[in-house]
mmCIF file of C-alpha atoms in Angstrom:
data_model
loop_
_atom_site.group_PDB
_atom_site.id
_atom_site.type_symbol
_atom_site.label_atom_id
_atom_site.label_comp_id
_atom_site.label_asym_id
_atom_site.label_seq_id
_atom_site.Cartn_x
_atom_site.Cartn_y
_atom_site.Cartn_z
ATOM 1 C CA MET A 18 19.724 -0.947 -47.458
ATOM 2 C CA ALA A 19 18.426 2.890 -47.391
ATOM 3 C CA ALA A 20 15.007 1.960 -46.099
ATOM 4 C CA ASN A 21 16.835 0.105 -43.548
ATOM 5 C CA MET A 22 18.916 2.826 -42.083
ATOM 6 C CA LYS A 23 15.607 4.808 -42.287
ATOM 7 C CA ALA A 24 13.574 2.719 -39.880
ATOM 8 C CA VAL A 25 16.522 2.154 -37.451
ATOM 9 C CA LYS A 26 16.981 6.324 -37.454
ATOM 10 C CA LEU A 27 13.137 6.501 -37.023
ATOM 11 C CA ARG A 28 13.122 4.039 -34.202
ATOM 12 C CA ILE A 29 15.905 6.182 -32.680
ATOM 13 C CA LYS A 30 14.399 8.786 -32.381
ATOM 14 C CA SER A 31 11.235 6.949 -30.954
ATOM 15 C CA VAL A 32 12.889 5.864 -28.212
ATOM 16 C CA GLN A 33 14.967 9.172 -27.410
ATOM 17 C CA SER A 34 11.063 10.279 -27.073
ATOM 18 C CA THR A 35 10.100 7.664 -24.555
ATOM 19 C CA MET A 36 13.476 8.142 -22.170
ATOM 20 C CA GLN A 37 12.313 12.030 -22.606
ATOM 21 C CA ILE A 38 9.386 10.936 -20.616
ATOM 22 C CA THR A 39 10.526 8.251 -17.982
ATOM 23 C CA LYS A 40 13.016 10.938 -17.418
ATOM 24 C CA ALA A 41 11.117 13.353 -16.490
ATOM 25 C CA MET A 42 8.530 10.476 -14.478
ATOM 26 C CA GLU A 43 11.630 9.503 -12.541
ATOM 27 C CA LEU A 44 12.367 13.084 -11.761
ATOM 28 C CA VAL A 45 8.589 14.463 -10.602
ATOM 29 C CA ALA A 46 8.474 11.156 -8.654
ATOM 30 C CA SER A 47 12.028 12.176 -6.982
ATOM 31 C CA SER A 48 10.841 15.394 -6.441
ATOM 32 C CA LYS A 49 7.323 14.579 -4.481
ATOM 33 C CA LEU A 50 8.562 11.538 -2.673
ATOM 34 C CA ARG A 51 10.883 13.168 -0.070
ATOM 35 C CA ARG A 52 7.889 15.513 1.009
ATOM 36 C CA ALA A 53 5.319 11.875 0.821
ATOM 37 C CA LYS A 54 8.380 10.345 3.540
ATOM 38 C CA GLU A 55 8.293 12.926 5.396
ATOM 39 C CA ARG A 56 4.137 13.266 6.022
ATOM 40 C CA SER A 57 5.001 9.072 6.652
ATOM 41 C CA ASP A 58 7.220 9.261 9.414
ATOM 42 C CA GLU A 59 5.032 12.504 11.072
ATOM 43 C CA CYS A 60 1.957 10.304 11.166
ATOM 44 C CA ARG A 61 3.238 7.282 12.816
ATOM 45 C CA PRO A 62 3.856 8.748 16.658
ATOM 46 C CA TYR A 63 0.231 9.573 16.612
ATOM 47 C CA PHE A 64 -1.191 6.215 15.337
ATOM 48 C CA ARG A 65 0.856 4.790 18.221
ATOM 49 C CA GLU A 66 -0.461 6.849 21.094
ATOM 50 C CA LEU A 67 -4.151 5.806 20.216
ATOM 51 C CA HIS A 68 -3.011 2.650 20.270
ATOM 52 C CA GLN A 69 -1.564 2.416 23.286
ATOM 53 C CA THR A 70 -4.098 4.390 24.785
ATOM 54 C CA LEU A 71 -6.677 1.641 23.534
ATOM 55 C CA VAL A 72 -4.573 -0.829 25.105
ATOM 56 C CA ASP A 73 -4.570 0.780 28.294
ATOM 57 C CA ILE A 74 -8.092 1.278 28.516
ATOM 58 C CA ALA A 75 -9.032 -2.403 27.777
ATOM 59 C CA GLU A 76 -6.249 -3.714 30.162
ATOM 60 C CA GLY A 77 -6.924 -1.565 33.113
ATOM 61 C CA ASN A 78 -10.824 -2.143 33.805
ATOM 62 C CA THR A 79 -11.958 -5.061 34.692
ATOM 63 C CA ASP A 80 -15.759 -4.955 34.014
ATOM 64 C CA PHE A 81 -15.115 -3.839 30.688
ATOM 65 C CA SER A 82 -17.141 -4.543 27.075
ATOM 66 C CA SER A 83 -17.093 -3.098 23.580
ATOM 67 C CA VAL A 84 -18.447 -4.242 20.277
ATOM 68 C CA TYR A 85 -14.812 -3.458 18.658
ATOM 69 C CA ALA A 86 -13.107 -5.908 21.545
ATOM 70 C CA LYS A 87 -14.902 -8.554 21.215
ATOM 71 C CA SER A 88 -14.588 -12.159 19.041
ATOM 72 C CA SER A 89 -16.853 -11.583 15.779
ATOM 73 C CA SER A 90 -18.851 -14.674 14.861
ATOM 74 C CA ASN A 91 -19.570 -13.231 11.099
ATOM 75 C CA GLU A 92 -16.894 -14.546 8.963
ATOM 76 C CA ARG A 93 -17.372 -11.900 6.643
ATOM 77 C CA TRP A 94 -14.304 -9.577 6.072
ATOM 78 C CA CYS A 95 -13.955 -6.046 4.639
ATOM 79 C CA TYR A 96 -10.999 -5.063 3.071
ATOM 80 C CA VAL A 97 -9.724 -1.643 2.567
ATOM 81 C CA VAL A 98 -7.316 -1.495 -0.219
ATOM 82 C CA ILE A 99 -4.644 1.247 -0.768
ATOM 83 C CA ALA A 100 -3.407 1.005 -4.406
ATOM 84 C CA GLY A 101 -2.281 3.781 -6.739
ATOM 85 C CA ASP A 102 -4.071 5.858 -9.297
ATOM 86 C CA ARG A 103 -1.877 5.436 -12.362
ATOM 87 C CA GLY A 104 0.426 3.005 -13.854
ATOM 88 C CA LEU A 105 4.058 2.939 -14.999
ATOM 89 C CA ALA A 106 5.238 1.721 -11.186
ATOM 90 C CA GLY A 107 6.596 -1.585 -11.533
ATOM 91 C CA GLY A 108 4.735 -4.647 -9.407
ATOM 92 C CA TYR A 109 3.535 -1.762 -6.858
ATOM 93 C CA ASN A 110 -0.649 -2.525 -7.824
ATOM 94 C CA SER A 111 -0.117 -5.918 -8.821
ATOM 95 C CA ASN A 112 1.977 -6.705 -5.586
ATOM 96 C CA ILE A 113 -0.500 -5.690 -3.221
ATOM 97 C CA PHE A 114 -3.377 -7.254 -5.339
ATOM 98 C CA LYS A 115 -1.687 -10.873 -4.961
ATOM 99 C CA LYS A 116 -1.351 -10.664 -1.021
ATOM 100 C CA LEU A 117 -4.826 -9.718 -1.119
ATOM 101 C CA GLU A 118 -6.040 -12.802 -2.676
ATOM 102 C CA ALA A 119 -3.745 -14.575 -0.978
ATOM 103 C CA GLU A 120 -4.667 -13.599 2.595
ATOM 104 C CA ALA A 121 -8.318 -13.765 1.664
ATOM 105 C CA GLY A 122 -8.048 -17.603 -0.020
ATOM 106 C CA GLN A 123 -6.748 -18.271 3.583
ATOM 107 C CA ASN A 124 -9.317 -16.179 5.658
ATOM 108 C CA ALA A 125 -12.239 -17.867 3.535
ATOM 109 C CA SER A 126 -13.015 -21.602 5.639
ATOM 110 C CA GLY A 127 -15.496 -24.206 4.054
ATOM 111 C CA GLU A 128 -18.046 -21.811 2.294
ATOM 112 C CA ALA A 129 -16.320 -18.895 1.681
ATOM 113 C CA ALA A 130 -18.517 -15.996 3.207
ATOM 114 C CA GLY A 131 -17.209 -13.760 0.495
ATOM 115 C CA TYR A 132 -15.651 -10.475 1.260
ATOM 116 C CA VAL A 133 -16.174 -6.933 0.668
ATOM 117 C CA VAL A 134 -13.702 -3.958 -0.539
ATOM 118 C CA LEU A 135 -13.351 -0.364 0.460
ATOM 119 C CA PRO A 136 -10.702 0.663 -2.859
ATOM 120 C CA ILE A 137 -8.526 3.565 -2.294
ATOM 121 C CA GLY A 138 -7.018 4.548 -5.579
ATOM 122 C CA LYS A 139 -8.451 4.261 -8.869
ATOM 123 C CA LYS A 140 -6.740 1.278 -9.697
ATOM 124 C CA ALA A 141 -8.197 -0.437 -7.143
ATOM 125 C CA VAL A 142 -11.425 0.452 -7.643
ATOM 126 C CA GLU A 143 -10.756 -0.758 -11.930
ATOM 127 C CA TYR A 144 -9.859 -3.809 -10.190
ATOM 128 C CA PHE A 145 -12.350 -4.862 -8.104
ATOM 129 C CA LYS A 146 -14.918 -3.676 -10.313
ATOM 130 C CA ARG A 147 -13.609 -5.788 -13.116
ATOM 131 C CA ARG A 148 -13.521 -9.333 -10.912
ATOM 132 C CA LYS A 149 -16.896 -8.069 -9.427
ATOM 133 C CA VAL A 150 -16.015 -8.043 -5.912
ATOM 134 C CA GLU A 151 -18.851 -6.019 -3.374
ATOM 135 C CA ILE A 152 -17.335 -2.688 -3.446
ATOM 136 C CA LEU A 153 -18.684 -0.760 -0.153
ATOM 137 C CA THR A 154 -18.218 3.045 -1.490
ATOM 138 C CA GLU A 155 -16.138 4.563 -4.594
ATOM 139 C CA ASP A 156 -16.166 8.128 -2.596
ATOM 140 C CA PHE A 157 -12.650 7.623 -2.130
ATOM 141 C CA ALA A 158 -11.430 6.334 -5.480
ATOM 142 C CA THR A 159 -8.552 8.923 -5.897
ATOM 143 C CA VAL A 160 -5.758 8.593 -3.292
ATOM 144 C CA ALA A 161 -3.748 11.418 -4.122
ATOM 145 C CA ASP A 162 -6.592 13.339 -2.814
ATOM 146 C CA ILE A 163 -7.264 11.533 0.457
ATOM 147 C CA SER A 164 -6.875 14.000 3.490
ATOM 148 C CA VAL A 165 -6.749 13.161 6.907
ATOM 149 C CA ALA A 166 -10.791 14.143 7.249
ATOM 150 C CA ASP A 167 -11.864 11.817 4.631
ATOM 151 C CA CYS A 168 -9.429 9.307 6.361
ATOM 152 C CA PHE A 169 -11.833 9.758 9.617
ATOM 153 C CA GLU A 170 -14.786 9.623 7.143
ATOM 154 C CA ILE A 171 -13.724 6.308 6.150
ATOM 155 C CA ALA A 172 -13.383 5.167 9.886
ATOM 156 C CA ARG A 173 -16.919 6.493 10.944
ATOM 157 C CA LEU A 174 -18.332 4.360 7.987
ATOM 158 C CA LEU A 175 -16.235 1.328 8.669
ATOM 159 C CA CYS A 176 -17.218 1.174 12.496
ATOM 160 C CA LYS A 177 -21.268 2.323 11.703
ATOM 161 C CA GLU A 178 -21.169 -1.197 8.954
ATOM 162 C CA TYR A 179 -19.320 -3.073 11.679
ATOM 163 C CA ARG A 180 -21.654 -2.177 14.450
ATOM 164 C CA GLU A 181 -24.631 -3.296 12.088
ATOM 165 C CA GLY A 182 -23.384 -6.661 11.702
ATOM 166 C CA ARG A 183 -22.240 -6.288 7.752
ATOM 167 C CA PHE A 184 -18.936 -7.809 8.294
ATOM 168 C CA GLY A 185 -17.181 -9.166 11.541
ATOM 169 C CA HIS A 186 -13.244 -8.781 10.555
ATOM 170 C CA ILE A 187 -11.881 -5.519 8.987
ATOM 171 C CA GLU A 188 -8.449 -5.386 7.648
ATOM 172 C CA LEU A 189 -6.008 -2.954 5.962
ATOM 173 C CA CYS A 190 -4.436 -3.482 2.794
ATOM 174 C CA TYR A 191 -1.306 -1.258 1.797
ATOM 175 C CA THR A 192 2.009 -0.870 1.051
ATOM 176 C CA GLU A 193 5.025 -0.308 3.257
ATOM 177 C CA PHE A 194 7.432 1.561 2.623
ATOM 178 C CA VAL A 195 10.764 0.536 3.799
ATOM 179 C CA SER A 196 13.279 2.254 1.623
ATOM 180 C CA MET A 197 13.455 3.740 -1.353
ATOM 181 C CA LEU A 198 14.646 0.446 -3.135
ATOM 182 C CA SER A 199 12.121 -1.446 -1.328
ATOM 183 C CA GLN A 200 8.346 -1.692 -0.638
ATOM 184 C CA ARG A 201 6.391 -4.164 0.946
ATOM 185 C CA PRO A 202 3.032 -4.974 0.474
ATOM 186 C CA GLU A 203 1.235 -5.561 3.817
ATOM 187 C CA ILE A 204 -2.125 -6.528 5.355
ATOM 188 C CA TYR A 205 -2.818 -5.410 8.682
ATOM 189 C CA PRO A 206 -5.806 -6.282 11.261
ATOM 190 C CA MET A 207 -7.671 -3.126 12.272
ATOM 191 C CA LEU A 208 -11.335 -4.702 13.921
ATOM 192 C CA PRO A 209 -11.996 -6.504 16.242
ATOM 193 C CA LEU A 210 -9.113 -5.511 18.071
ATOM 194 C CA THR A 211 -8.878 -9.296 19.716
ATOM 195 C CA ASP A 212 -7.506 -9.786 15.594
ATOM 196 C CA LEU A 213 -4.631 -7.716 16.431
ATOM 197 C CA GLU A 214 -0.708 -9.475 17.085
ATOM 198 C CA ASP A 215 -0.133 -7.171 19.865
ATOM 199 C CA PHE A 216 -3.583 -6.782 21.015
ATOM 200 C CA LYS A 217 -4.157 -9.861 23.801
ATOM 201 C CA SER A 218 -6.948 -8.054 26.179
ATOM 202 C CA GLY A 219 -4.672 -8.604 29.223
ATOM 203 C CA GLU A 220 -2.995 -11.570 28.235
ATOM 204 C CA TYR A 221 1.327 -11.483 27.835
ATOM 205 C CA SER A 222 3.661 -13.631 27.345
ATOM 206 C CA ASP A 223 6.309 -14.409 29.891
ATOM 207 C CA SER A 224 8.729 -11.774 28.573
ATOM 208 C CA GLN A 225 6.088 -9.311 28.279
ATOM 209 C CA ALA A 226 4.802 -9.736 31.524
ATOM 210 C CA PRO A 227 4.233 -5.643 33.400
ATOM 211 C CA ALA A 228 5.080 -5.208 36.982
ATOM 212 C CA GLY A 229 2.737 -6.775 39.247
ATOM 213 C CA GLN A 230 1.986 -10.293 37.312
ATOM 214 C CA GLU A 231 3.494 -13.564 38.240
ATOM 215 C CA THR A 232 4.110 -17.157 36.623
ATOM 216 C CA SER A 233 3.267 -20.198 38.755
ATOM 217 C CA SER A 234 6.080 -22.881 38.945
ATOM 218 C CA ASP A 235 4.287 -24.893 35.799
ATOM 219 C CA GLY A 236 4.736 -22.060 33.864
ATOM 220 C CA ALA A 237 0.590 -20.604 34.386
ATOM 221 C CA LYS A 238 0.422 -17.448 34.196
ATOM 222 C CA LYS A 239 -1.787 -15.427 36.913
ATOM 223 C CA THR A 240 -4.486 -12.637 36.630
ATOM 224 C CA PRO A 241 -2.179 -9.412 36.749
ATOM 225 C CA VAL A 242 -2.792 -6.918 39.015
ATOM 226 C CA ARG A 243 -4.913 -4.267 37.630
ATOM 227 C CA ASP A 244 -4.684 -0.306 38.325
ATOM 228 C CA LEU A 245 -8.538 0.728 37.744
ATOM 229 C CA ILE A 246 -9.081 4.083 36.142
ATOM 230 C CA LEU A 247 -12.394 5.681 36.529
ATOM 231 C CA TYR A 248 -13.720 7.013 33.164
ATOM 232 C CA GLU A 249 -16.274 9.197 32.751
ATOM 233 C CA PRO A 250 -18.982 8.949 31.679
ATOM 234 C CA ASP A 251 -17.356 5.542 31.243
ATOM 235 C CA SER A 252 -14.479 3.365 29.917
ATOM 236 C CA SER A 253 -16.989 1.743 27.034
ATOM 237 C CA GLU A 254 -18.100 4.980 26.511
ATOM 238 C CA VAL A 255 -14.944 6.581 25.858
ATOM 239 C CA PHE A 256 -13.315 3.256 24.383
ATOM 240 C CA ASP A 257 -15.841 3.494 21.578
ATOM 241 C CA ALA A 258 -15.458 7.237 21.119
ATOM 242 C CA ILE A 259 -11.545 6.631 20.619
ATOM 243 C CA VAL A 260 -11.729 3.532 18.346
ATOM 244 C CA PRO A 261 -12.868 5.359 15.131
ATOM 245 C CA GLU A 262 -10.496 7.896 15.899
ATOM 246 C CA TYR A 263 -7.640 5.295 15.866
ATOM 247 C CA LEU A 264 -8.601 3.659 12.970
ATOM 248 C CA GLY A 265 -8.725 6.812 11.203
ATOM 249 C CA GLY A 266 -4.760 7.401 12.326
ATOM 250 C CA PHE A 267 -4.683 4.112 11.245
ATOM 251 C CA ILE A 268 -5.915 4.420 7.815
ATOM 252 C CA TYR A 269 -3.709 8.081 7.153
ATOM 253 C CA GLY A 270 -0.821 6.367 8.104
ATOM 254 C CA GLY A 271 -1.683 3.487 5.297
ATOM 255 C CA VAL A 272 -2.086 6.404 2.720
ATOM 256 C CA CYS A 273 0.988 7.787 3.290
ATOM 257 C CA ASP A 274 2.971 4.978 3.667
ATOM 258 C CA ALA A 275 1.257 3.979 -0.155
ATOM 259 C CA VAL A 276 1.715 7.271 -1.720
ATOM 260 C CA ALA A 277 5.275 7.350 -0.608
ATOM 261 C CA SER A 278 5.852 3.665 -1.656
ATOM 262 C CA GLU A 279 4.212 4.147 -4.533
ATOM 263 C CA LEU A 280 6.272 7.177 -5.631
ATOM 264 C CA ALA A 281 9.410 5.559 -4.838
ATOM 265 C CA ALA A 282 8.049 2.524 -7.160
ATOM 266 C CA ARG A 283 7.489 4.770 -9.707
ATOM 267 C CA ARG A 284 10.739 6.689 -9.392
ATOM 268 C CA ASN A 285 13.180 3.241 -9.846
ATOM 269 C CA ALA A 286 10.544 2.154 -12.787
ATOM 270 C CA MET A 287 11.331 4.987 -14.673
ATOM 271 C CA GLU A 288 15.241 4.901 -13.451
ATOM 272 C CA ALA A 289 14.876 1.252 -15.074
ATOM 273 C CA ALA A 290 13.532 2.389 -18.019
ATOM 274 C CA THR A 291 15.577 5.478 -19.067
ATOM 275 C CA SER A 292 18.511 3.181 -18.202
ATOM 276 C CA ASN A 293 17.157 0.187 -20.902
ATOM 277 C CA ALA A 294 16.255 2.899 -23.359
ATOM 278 C CA GLU A 295 19.820 4.486 -22.977
ATOM 279 C CA GLU A 296 20.877 1.231 -23.822
ATOM 280 C CA MET A 297 18.888 0.765 -26.663
ATOM 281 C CA ILE A 298 19.535 3.776 -28.183
ATOM 282 C CA GLU A 299 23.153 2.785 -28.545
ATOM 283 C CA LYS A 300 22.564 -0.497 -30.001
ATOM 284 C CA LEU A 301 20.320 0.950 -32.410
ATOM 285 C CA ASN A 302 23.133 3.733 -32.954
ATOM 286 C CA LEU A 303 25.659 1.229 -33.301
ATOM 287 C CA SER A 304 23.455 -0.705 -35.703
ATOM 288 C CA TYR A 305 23.149 2.386 -37.905
ATOM 289 C CA ASN A 306 26.519 3.375 -37.969
ATOM 290 C CA ARG A 307 26.926 -0.649 -39.643
ATOM 291 C CA ALA A 308 24.355 -0.300 -42.316
ATOM 292 C CA ARG A 309 25.940 3.434 -42.929
ATOM 293 C CA GLN A 310 29.276 2.098 -43.808
ATOM 294 C CA SER A 311 27.835 -1.186 -45.495
ATOM 295 C CA SER A 312 26.244 1.716 -47.682
ATOM 296 C CA ILE A 313 29.176 3.672 -48.355
ATOM 297 C CA THR A 314 30.864 0.701 -48.929
ATOM 298 C CA THR A 315 28.729 -0.927 -51.469
ATOM 299 C CA GLU A 316 28.656 2.920 -53.312
ATOM 300 C CA LEU A 317 32.175 2.841 -53.036
ATOM 301 C CA THR A 318 32.458 -0.933 -54.976
ATOM 302 C CA GLU A 319 29.999 0.199 -57.519
ATOM 303 C CA ILE A 320 32.143 3.354 -58.294
ATOM 304 C CA VAL A 321 35.355 1.427 -58.933
ATOM 305 C CA ALA A 322 33.872 -1.375 -60.899
ATOM 306 C CA GLY A 323 31.896 1.372 -62.689
ATOM 307 C CA ALA A 324 35.458 3.232 -63.334
ATOM 308 C CA GLU A 325 37.044 -0.176 -64.633
ATOM 309 C CA GLY A 326 34.663 -0.893 -66.751
ATOM 310 C CA VAL A 327 34.977 2.630 -68.379
ATOM 311 C CA GLY A 328 38.558 2.177 -68.487
#
């Protein structure tokens, strides 16, 4: 009985030590989360403005062509995957990897052309190395150290490899920060721009038809009236110069969202772990008190029995 009580007491101390760690990690994640969320919110207007500029240039010129705006015949895909540097964040890392695997399987038609990844985050690097997936570069393996300059460097590298034909599609895989309690893994197309859901190369639905575009009686769209804009030296060069900037801004937005999502997921996971530890300590204390009471009762019974035997 004494040995059992000692084991329970050691278990209580162990759970208390673990609870102190999880509580500290919860507080650290909470303190960092607010700043990460503010940074995520601040970078979104920059991305939207760049995206609208690209659409305006592409839609406002009839004699326009760009390697980034043409559908690619190369069926190989490149995924920029943003994961965490550490674990203890619930399903944050595993959810984005499951989403990627499902997307990669869906994109592979016929004999799979395979895919290449550019991992951001130590967990992403470890995951793809373990699965022996081709990695474009490991220079950005620590997501906590990623800066705006790094994101533009990533964008330039992706554009260079895309122009050289190493792959024909680029997608960004990251976890979108919805709220403190909800983080959603997302995969967003980046290149070619025809892959973007809202980039239609001048084609619109009836509800989105801009001024100057009419529809015929049978519902067919007529060619919209375009306002030609003059660019120096020309629209294609301006477009090609903006694309890496757009991609860099978009990647930075994904990094900010992913960091905020990781902190929120870790905070929620550590809060749940702390709560579970408290419940476990209560149950262990109850078991300890029962064992102690049983031990005292046994001792009293033995004393009374001994006294009666002596008498």
